[in-house]
Amino acid sequence: MAIKLITLILVTNACTVLVFQTFIMRFLAQISLLL
């Protein structure tokens, strides 16, 4: 059970990081366009 929980947490963290990176890249792209 603990292994399943840890796996779930790792997967969730990975997804969060991916979404966060995408958000930052878009944000930087917007700033580049404005400049």
Coordinates of N, CA and C in Angstrom, one line a residue:
M1 N 0.8 -1.2 0.0 CA 0.0 0.0 0.0 C 0.9 1.3 0.0
A2 N 1.9 1.2 0.8 CA 2.8 2.4 0.9 C 3.5 2.7 -0.5
I3 N 3.9 1.6 -1.1 CA 4.5 1.8 -2.4 C 3.6 2.4 -3.4
K4 N 2.3 2.0 -3.4 CA 1.3 2.6 -4.3 C 1.2 4.1 -4.0
L5 N 1.1 4.4 -2.7 CA 1.0 5.8 -2.3 C 2.2 6.6 -2.8
I6 N 3.4 6.1 -2.6 CA 4.6 6.8 -3.0 C 4.6 7.0 -4.5
T7 N 4.2 6.0 -5.3 CA 4.2 6.1 -6.7 C 3.2 7.1 -7.2
L8 N 2.0 7.1 -6.5 CA 1.0 8.1 -6.8 C 1.5 9.6 -6.6
I9 N 2.2 9.7 -5.5 CA 2.8 11.1 -5.2 C 3.8 11.5 -6.2
L10 N 4.7 10.5 -6.6 CA 5.7 10.9 -7.6 C 5.1 11.2 -8.9
V11 N 4.1 10.5 -9.3 CA 3.5 10.7 -10.6 C 2.8 12.1 -10.6
T12 N 2.1 12.4 -9.5 CA 1.4 13.7 -9.3 C 2.4 14.8 -9.4
N13 N 3.6 14.6 -8.7 CA 4.6 15.7 -8.7 C 5.1 15.9 -10.1
A14 N 5.4 14.8 -10.8 CA 5.9 14.9 -12.2 C 4.9 15.7 -13.1
C15 N 3.6 15.4 -12.9 CA 2.6 16.1 -13.7 C 2.6 17.5 -13.4
T16 N 2.6 17.8 -12.1 CA 2.6 19.2 -11.6 C 3.8 20.0 -12.2
V17 N 5.0 19.4 -12.2 CA 6.2 20.0 -12.7 C 6.0 20.3 -14.2
L18 N 5.5 19.3 -14.9 CA 5.3 19.5 -16.4 C 4.4 20.6 -16.7
V19 N 3.3 20.7 -16.0 CA 2.3 21.8 -16.1 C 2.9 23.1 -15.8
F20 N 3.7 23.1 -14.7 CA 4.3 24.3 -14.2 C 5.3 24.8 -15.3
Q21 N 6.1 23.9 -15.9 CA 7.1 24.3 -16.9 C 6.4 24.8 -18.1
T22 N 5.3 24.2 -18.5 CA 4.6 24.7 -19.7 C 4.1 26.1 -19.5
F23 N 3.6 26.3 -18.2 CA 3.0 27.6 -17.9 C 4.1 28.7 -17.9
I24 N 5.3 28.3 -17.4 CA 6.4 29.3 -17.4 C 6.9 29.6 -18.8
M25 N 7.0 28.5 -19.6 CA 7.4 28.7 -21.0 C 6.5 29.7 -21.8
R26 N 5.2 29.5 -21.5 CA 4.2 30.3 -22.2 C 4.4 31.8 -21.7
F27 N 4.6 31.9 -20.4 CA 4.7 33.2 -19.8 C 5.9 33.9 -20.3
L28 N 7.0 33.2 -20.5 CA 8.2 33.8 -21.0 C 8.0 34.2 -22.5
A29 N 7.3 33.3 -23.2 CA 7.0 33.6 -24.6 C 6.2 34.9 -24.7
Q30 N 5.2 35.1 -23.9 CA 4.4 36.3 -23.9 C 5.3 37.5 -23.7
I31 N 6.2 37.4 -22.7 CA 7.1 38.5 -22.4 C 8.0 38.9 -23.5
S32 N 8.5 37.8 -24.2 CA 9.3 38.0 -25.4 C 8.6 38.7 -26.5
L33 N 7.3 38.4 -26.7 CA 6.5 39.0 -27.7 C 6.3 40.5 -27.3
L34 N 6.1 40.8 -26.1 CA 5.8 42.1 -25.6 C 7.1 43.0 -25.8
L35 N 8.2 42.4 -25.6 CA 9.5 43.1 -25.7 C 9.8 43.2 -27.2

